[in-house]
CSV table of C-alpha atoms in Angstrom, one decimal:
chain,number,residue,atom,x,y,z
X,1,MET,CA,69.6,133.8,51.6
X,2,LYS,CA,70.4,132.7,55.2
X,3,THR,CA,68.1,130.6,56.8
X,4,GLU,CA,69.2,128.5,58.4
X,5,LEU,CA,67.8,128.8,62.8
X,6,ASN,CA,71.6,129.9,64.5
X,7,TYR,CA,72.2,130.4,67.8
X,8,ILE,CA,74.3,132.6,70.6
X,9,ASN,CA,74.3,130.8,74.2
X,10,LEU,CA,74.1,133.1,76.8
X,11,SER,CA,73.5,133.6,80.8
X,12,TYR,CA,71.9,136.0,81.9
X,13,GLN,CA,70.4,137.1,85.2
X,14,THR,CA,67.1,138.0,84.9
X,15,ASN,CA,66.1,141.7,87.0
X,16,SER,CA,64.1,139.5,88.8
X,17,GLN,CA,67.6,138.3,90.2
X,18,LYS,CA,67.5,134.3,88.7
X,19,GLU,CA,69.9,133.5,86.9
X,20,TYR,CA,69.2,131.2,83.4
X,21,HIS,CA,71.0,130.2,80.8
X,22,ILE,CA,69.6,131.5,77.5
X,23,PRO,CA,70.0,129.8,74.5
X,24,LEU,CA,69.0,132.5,71.8
X,25,SER,CA,68.1,131.4,68.1
X,26,TYR,CA,68.1,133.7,65.7
X,27,GLN,CA,67.8,134.3,61.9
X,28,LEU,CA,69.6,136.0,58.9
X,29,PHE,CA,68.1,137.3,55.5
X,30,GLY,CA,69.5,138.8,52.7
X,31,LYS,CA,73.0,140.7,52.3
X,32,ASP,CA,75.9,138.1,54.3
X,33,LEU,CA,76.4,140.4,57.6
X,34,PHE,CA,77.7,143.1,58.1
X,35,THR,CA,78.4,143.8,53.6
X,36,ALA,CA,75.0,146.2,53.9
X,37,PRO,CA,72.5,148.2,56.3
X,38,ILE,CA,71.3,145.9,59.0
X,39,ILE,CA,67.3,146.3,59.7
X,40,LEU,CA,66.3,144.5,63.3
X,41,ILE,CA,62.9,142.8,63.4
X,42,ASN,CA,61.3,142.3,66.3
X,43,HIS,CA,58.7,139.8,66.4
X,44,ALA,CA,54.9,139.7,67.2
X,45,LEU,CA,53.1,137.5,70.0
X,46,THR,CA,52.3,134.7,68.1
X,47,GLY,CA,55.6,134.7,65.4
X,48,ASN,CA,59.0,133.8,65.5
X,49,SER,CA,62.7,134.4,63.4
X,50,GLU,CA,61.0,133.4,60.5
X,51,VAL,CA,60.5,137.5,58.8
X,52,SER,CA,61.0,135.9,55.2
X,53,GLY,CA,60.5,133.3,53.2
X,54,GLU,CA,58.2,131.3,52.1
X,55,LYS,CA,57.2,130.7,55.3
X,56,GLY,CA,57.7,133.7,56.8
X,57,TRP,CA,55.1,135.6,58.4
X,58,TRP,CA,55.9,139.6,57.0
X,59,LYS,CA,56.8,138.2,53.6
X,60,LYS,CA,54.7,140.5,52.4
X,61,LEU,CA,57.1,143.2,53.5
X,62,VAL,CA,60.1,141.6,54.0
X,63,GLY,CA,61.7,139.9,51.1
X,64,GLU,CA,63.7,140.3,47.9
X,65,ASN,CA,62.4,143.6,46.0
X,66,GLN,CA,60.0,143.9,48.3
X,67,ILE,CA,60.4,147.5,51.3
X,68,VAL,CA,62.5,145.8,52.8
X,69,ASP,CA,64.6,144.6,50.3
X,70,THR,CA,67.1,141.3,50.8
X,71,ASP,CA,68.4,142.6,47.9
X,72,GLN,CA,69.7,145.8,50.1
X,73,TYR,CA,69.9,144.5,53.5
X,74,THR,CA,70.8,142.0,56.3
X,75,VAL,CA,67.5,141.7,58.0
X,76,LEU,CA,68.9,139.7,61.4
X,77,CYS,CA,65.0,139.4,63.7
X,78,PHE,CA,65.9,137.1,66.9
X,79,ASN,CA,63.5,134.6,68.5
X,80,ILE,CA,62.3,135.8,72.2
X,81,PRO,CA,63.5,133.2,74.1
X,82,GLY,CA,60.5,130.9,75.2
X,83,ASN,CA,58.1,131.6,72.2
X,84,GLY,CA,59.4,127.6,71.4
X,85,TYR,CA,60.4,127.9,67.8
X,86,ASP,CA,63.6,126.8,68.1
X,87,ASP,CA,62.2,124.1,70.7
X,88,PHE,CA,63.2,125.9,73.5
X,89,LEU,CA,60.7,126.9,76.8
X,90,ILE,CA,60.5,128.3,79.7
X,91,GLU,CA,58.6,127.4,82.9
X,92,ASP,CA,58.8,130.1,85.4
X,93,TYR,CA,57.3,132.8,83.2
X,94,GLU,CA,57.1,136.1,85.8
X,95,ASP,CA,60.6,135.5,85.8
X,96,PHE,CA,60.8,137.6,82.7
X,97,THR,CA,60.2,140.8,81.9
X,98,PRO,CA,60.0,142.7,78.4
X,99,SER,CA,62.8,145.3,80.1
X,100,ASP,CA,64.5,141.7,80.3
X,101,ILE,CA,64.2,140.4,77.0
X,102,ALA,CA,64.9,143.5,75.9
X,103,ALA,CA,69.0,143.9,77.3
X,104,ILE,CA,68.9,139.5,76.1
X,105,PHE,CA,68.7,141.2,72.6
X,106,LEU,CA,71.1,143.3,72.8
X,107,LYS,CA,73.4,141.5,74.9
X,108,GLY,CA,73.0,139.5,71.4
X,109,LEU,CA,73.7,141.9,68.8
X,110,GLU,CA,77.3,142.4,71.4
X,111,ALA,CA,77.7,138.7,70.4
X,112,LEU,CA,77.3,138.8,66.9
X,113,HIS,CA,79.2,142.5,67.2
X,114,ILE,CA,76.9,144.5,66.2
X,115,LYS,CA,77.4,147.6,67.6
X,116,ASN,CA,75.0,150.3,65.7
X,117,LEU,CA,72.1,149.0,63.1
X,118,TYR,CA,70.3,151.2,60.5
X,119,ALA,CA,66.5,150.5,61.9
X,120,ILE,CA,65.0,149.0,64.0
X,121,ILE,CA,61.3,147.4,63.3
X,122,GLY,CA,58.7,146.3,65.8
X,123,GLY,CA,54.9,145.5,65.9
X,124,SER,CA,52.6,144.9,68.8
X,125,LEU,CA,55.2,142.8,72.1
X,126,GLY,CA,57.5,143.3,69.5
X,127,GLY,CA,57.9,146.8,69.1
X,128,GLY,CA,57.5,146.9,72.6
X,129,ILE,CA,60.2,144.7,73.2
X,130,ALA,CA,62.0,147.5,70.5
X,131,TRP,CA,61.4,151.1,73.1
X,132,GLU,CA,63.0,148.9,75.9
X,133,MET,CA,66.0,148.5,74.0
X,134,LEU,CA,66.1,151.8,72.5
X,135,ALA,CA,65.6,153.2,76.1
X,136,LYS,CA,68.2,151.4,77.5
X,137,GLN,CA,70.5,152.0,74.4
X,138,PRO,CA,69.8,155.1,72.4
X,139,ASP,CA,72.0,155.1,70.1
X,140,LEU,CA,71.5,151.6,68.5
X,141,ALA,CA,69.6,152.8,65.9
X,142,GLU,CA,69.0,154.9,62.4
X,143,ILE,CA,65.4,154.1,62.4
X,144,PHE,CA,63.3,153.3,64.6
X,145,ILE,CA,59.7,152.4,63.0
X,146,PRO,CA,57.5,150.4,66.1
X,147,ILE,CA,54.4,149.3,64.9
X,148,ALA,CA,50.5,149.1,66.7
X,149,CYS,CA,52.5,149.3,70.0
X,150,ASP,CA,53.2,151.8,72.1
X,151,TYR,CA,55.8,152.1,74.8
X,152,ARG,CA,53.9,151.0,77.8
X,153,THR,CA,51.2,148.6,78.4
X,154,HIS,CA,48.1,151.0,79.6
X,155,ASP,CA,45.3,150.1,81.6
X,156,TRP,CA,43.1,148.6,79.2
X,157,LEU,CA,45.2,146.3,77.4
X,158,HIS,CA,46.8,145.1,81.1
X,159,ALA,CA,43.0,144.0,81.4
X,160,GLN,CA,42.8,142.2,78.3
X,161,CYS,CA,45.7,140.9,78.9
X,162,LEU,CA,44.6,140.0,83.2
X,163,VAL,CA,40.9,138.1,81.1
X,164,GLN,CA,43.5,136.1,79.3
X,165,LYS,CA,46.6,134.8,81.5
X,166,PHE,CA,42.7,133.8,83.3
X,167,LEU,CA,41.5,131.6,80.5
X,168,LEU,CA,44.8,130.4,79.8
X,169,ASN,CA,45.1,128.7,83.6
X,170,ASP,CA,42.0,126.9,82.9
X,171,LYS,CA,42.2,123.3,83.1
X,172,GLU,CA,40.4,122.4,79.7
X,173,GLU,CA,41.7,124.3,76.6
X,174,PRO,CA,43.2,127.2,77.9
X,175,LEU,CA,45.0,128.0,74.4
X,176,GLN,CA,42.1,127.7,72.2
X,177,LYS,CA,39.8,129.4,74.4
X,178,ALA,CA,42.7,132.2,75.1
X,179,ARG,CA,43.1,132.5,71.6
X,180,ILE,CA,39.2,133.0,70.3
X,181,HIS,CA,39.5,136.2,73.2
X,182,ALA,CA,42.5,137.6,71.4
X,183,MET,CA,40.9,137.5,68.0
X,184,LEU,CA,37.7,139.0,69.4
X,185,CYS,CA,40.9,142.0,70.8
X,186,TYR,CA,43.2,141.7,67.5
X,187,ARG,CA,40.1,142.8,65.6
X,188,THR,CA,37.2,144.6,65.5
X,189,PRO,CA,32.9,144.6,65.8
X,190,GLN,CA,32.3,145.4,62.1
X,191,SER,CA,35.2,143.4,61.1
X,192,LEU,CA,33.7,140.5,61.8
X,193,ASN,CA,29.6,141.7,61.3
X,194,ASP,CA,31.0,142.8,57.6
X,195,ARG,CA,32.5,139.8,57.0
X,196,PHE,CA,29.9,137.2,58.2
X,197,GLN,CA,26.5,138.9,58.4
X,198,ASN,CA,25.1,136.5,60.4
X,199,GLN,CA,26.1,133.6,58.0
X,200,TYR,CA,24.9,130.2,59.2
X,201,ASN,CA,26.7,126.9,58.3
X,202,GLN,CA,24.0,124.1,57.6
X,203,GLU,CA,27.0,122.0,58.1
X,204,LYS,CA,28.1,122.2,61.6
X,205,GLN,CA,25.1,124.7,63.0
X,206,ARG,CA,26.7,127.1,64.2
X,207,LEU,CA,27.2,130.9,63.1
X,208,GLU,CA,30.2,131.2,60.5
X,209,SER,CA,31.8,133.3,62.9
X,210,GLU,CA,31.6,131.8,65.3
X,211,ASP,CA,33.4,129.2,63.5
X,212,TRP,CA,35.9,131.0,62.3
X,213,LEU,CA,36.8,131.2,66.1
X,214,VAL,CA,37.2,127.6,66.8
X,215,TYR,CA,39.2,127.5,63.8
X,216,HIS,CA,42.1,130.1,64.8
X,217,GLY,CA,41.8,128.7,68.8
X,218,ASN,CA,42.0,124.8,67.1
X,219,ALA,CA,44.9,126.1,64.8
X,220,LEU,CA,47.5,128.2,66.8
X,221,ASN,CA,47.2,125.1,69.6
X,222,GLU,CA,48.7,122.5,67.3
X,223,ARG,CA,51.7,125.3,66.2
X,224,PHE,CA,52.4,127.0,69.7
X,225,SER,CA,53.4,125.5,72.8
X,226,LEU,CA,50.9,127.1,76.3
X,227,LYS,CA,53.9,128.3,77.9
X,228,ALA,CA,54.5,129.6,75.3
X,229,TYR,CA,51.7,131.3,75.0
X,230,LYS,CA,51.4,132.3,78.8
X,231,LEU,CA,54.8,134.0,78.8
X,232,MET,CA,54.0,136.2,75.5
X,233,ASN,CA,50.9,137.3,77.9
X,234,HIS,CA,52.5,137.9,80.4
X,235,LEU,CA,55.5,140.3,78.3
X,236,LEU,CA,52.4,141.9,76.3
X,237,MET,CA,50.8,142.7,80.0
X,238,ASN,CA,54.4,144.2,80.8
X,239,ILE,CA,55.7,146.6,78.8
X,240,ASN,CA,57.5,149.3,80.3
X,241,ALA,CA,60.3,151.1,79.2
X,242,ASP,CA,61.4,154.2,80.9
X,243,GLU,CA,59.0,157.5,80.2
X,244,THR,CA,61.8,159.5,80.7
X,245,ALA,CA,64.7,157.7,78.8
X,246,LEU,CA,62.9,158.2,75.3
X,247,GLU,CA,63.8,161.6,74.8
X,248,ASN,CA,68.1,160.2,75.4
X,249,ILE,CA,66.4,157.8,71.8
X,250,GLN,CA,68.4,159.2,68.7
X,251,ALA,CA,67.0,157.5,66.4
X,252,ARG,CA,65.1,158.9,63.6
X,253,MET,CA,60.8,157.9,65.3
X,254,HIS,CA,57.6,157.3,63.6
X,255,MET,CA,55.4,155.7,64.9
X,256,ILE,CA,52.4,153.9,63.2
X,257,SER,CA,49.5,153.0,64.4
X,258,VAL,CA,46.2,151.2,63.3
X,259,ASP,CA,42.8,154.0,63.8
X,260,THR,CA,40.6,151.0,65.2
X,261,ASP,CA,42.8,149.1,66.8
X,262,LEU,CA,41.5,147.8,70.6
X,263,PHE,CA,45.0,146.9,72.0
X,264,PHE,CA,47.4,149.7,71.5
X,265,PRO,CA,44.8,153.0,70.8
X,266,ALA,CA,45.6,155.1,68.3
X,267,SER,CA,44.9,158.2,70.8
X,268,GLU,CA,46.9,156.5,73.0
X,269,ILE,CA,50.2,156.5,70.7
X,270,ARG,CA,49.7,159.5,69.4
X,271,MET,CA,49.9,161.1,73.4
X,272,CYS,CA,53.5,159.3,73.0
X,273,PHE,CA,54.1,161.0,69.7
X,274,GLU,CA,53.1,164.6,70.6
X,275,ASN,CA,55.2,164.3,74.3
X,276,LEU,CA,58.3,163.3,72.2
X,277,LYS,CA,57.6,165.7,69.3
X,278,GLU,CA,57.7,168.8,72.7
X,279,LYS,CA,61.2,167.8,73.5
X,280,ASN,CA,61.9,168.7,69.7
X,281,LYS,CA,62.4,164.8,68.9
X,282,ASN,CA,62.6,163.9,65.6
X,283,VAL,CA,59.2,162.1,65.0
X,284,SER,CA,56.9,161.9,63.0
X,285,TYR,CA,53.4,159.9,63.6
X,286,HIS,CA,51.3,157.0,60.1
X,287,GLU,CA,48.3,156.1,60.4
X,288,ILE,CA,46.9,153.1,58.9
X,289,GLN,CA,43.6,153.7,58.1
X,290,SER,CA,41.7,150.1,58.8
X,291,ILE,CA,38.5,148.0,59.7
X,292,HIS,CA,40.6,145.4,60.7
X,293,GLY,CA,42.1,147.1,64.6
X,294,HIS,CA,45.4,145.6,65.2
X,295,ASP,CA,45.8,143.0,62.8
X,296,ALA,CA,45.9,145.6,60.3
X,297,PHE,CA,49.3,145.8,60.6
X,298,LEU,CA,49.8,142.1,59.5
X,299,MET,CA,46.6,142.9,56.4
X,300,GLU,CA,46.9,145.6,55.4
X,301,TYR,CA,49.9,145.6,52.9
X,302,GLN,CA,49.5,148.5,50.9
X,303,GLN,CA,49.3,151.6,53.4
X,304,LEU,CA,52.0,149.9,55.7
X,305,ASN,CA,54.4,149.2,52.5
X,306,ASN,CA,53.6,153.2,51.0
X,307,ILE,CA,54.7,154.9,55.0
X,308,ILE,CA,57.5,152.1,55.2
X,309,LYS,CA,59.0,152.7,51.5
X,310,ASN,CA,59.1,156.5,52.3
X,311,ILE,CA,60.4,156.1,55.5
X,312,LEU,CA,63.2,154.1,54.3
X,313,GLN,CA,64.1,155.7,51.1
X,314,LYS,CA,64.8,159.5,53.6
């Protein structure tokens, strides 16, 4: 299995008219390129191109004998430029929008001589970027599976990202504070209350729930860059695929929501589905049932696997 980090060197002018040299990095898993159907997976906010393998963040979905079977498909995953996984960071992160990232990914596909994809799968921010890609190139893929995301950032999510922005600009432990706030958006009150039940850690003299939040704040601070987090939050804040272009998308669209998602509410995703259905688009809607909220797309693997298995086998 090819898992090494590969690079495509690109010159790119952003929508804000800034010139950048982009070392676009990516990883390939499974079959050699052009020997099998290609599936592009776009990673989420703190994710990266390592989608499969021993340390793969989606290894329960992507791998040998998994639903996205690397014995049947070529799986491609780009790093969002500036996520730091390849040590490339962007200082002036507000130069970029998800539309720019989508355009860079399309340039990456062009450089690899990939004209068509069997499927594009993206969760959260990755799915938002995928919406932007297909709005720009409607005939790119046969199947589109956006998970726990929408084609635009709605007001509630924008407001949470604004809080994140304030926390990330703080001088004292900005990344830890932002991550703690984000974890409360990724999960739900029921998820935390059911898990911790007000248990108190006598040794640390604090609630187990507080200890869990502090752990996640510190853990991300150790593996992720503040500059990268600022960029990713900015991108999440500004997903805005051209709504008029959505009806031109040729792919069979399978929209997957989480019934308790606080970031991308199921009601908003259902509304997008209904609007596209009215335009006679080949679109279906699936809903994961979970107490865990937005993060359910990284937790409820049995449900997600069942949904995607039925999609890919059609």
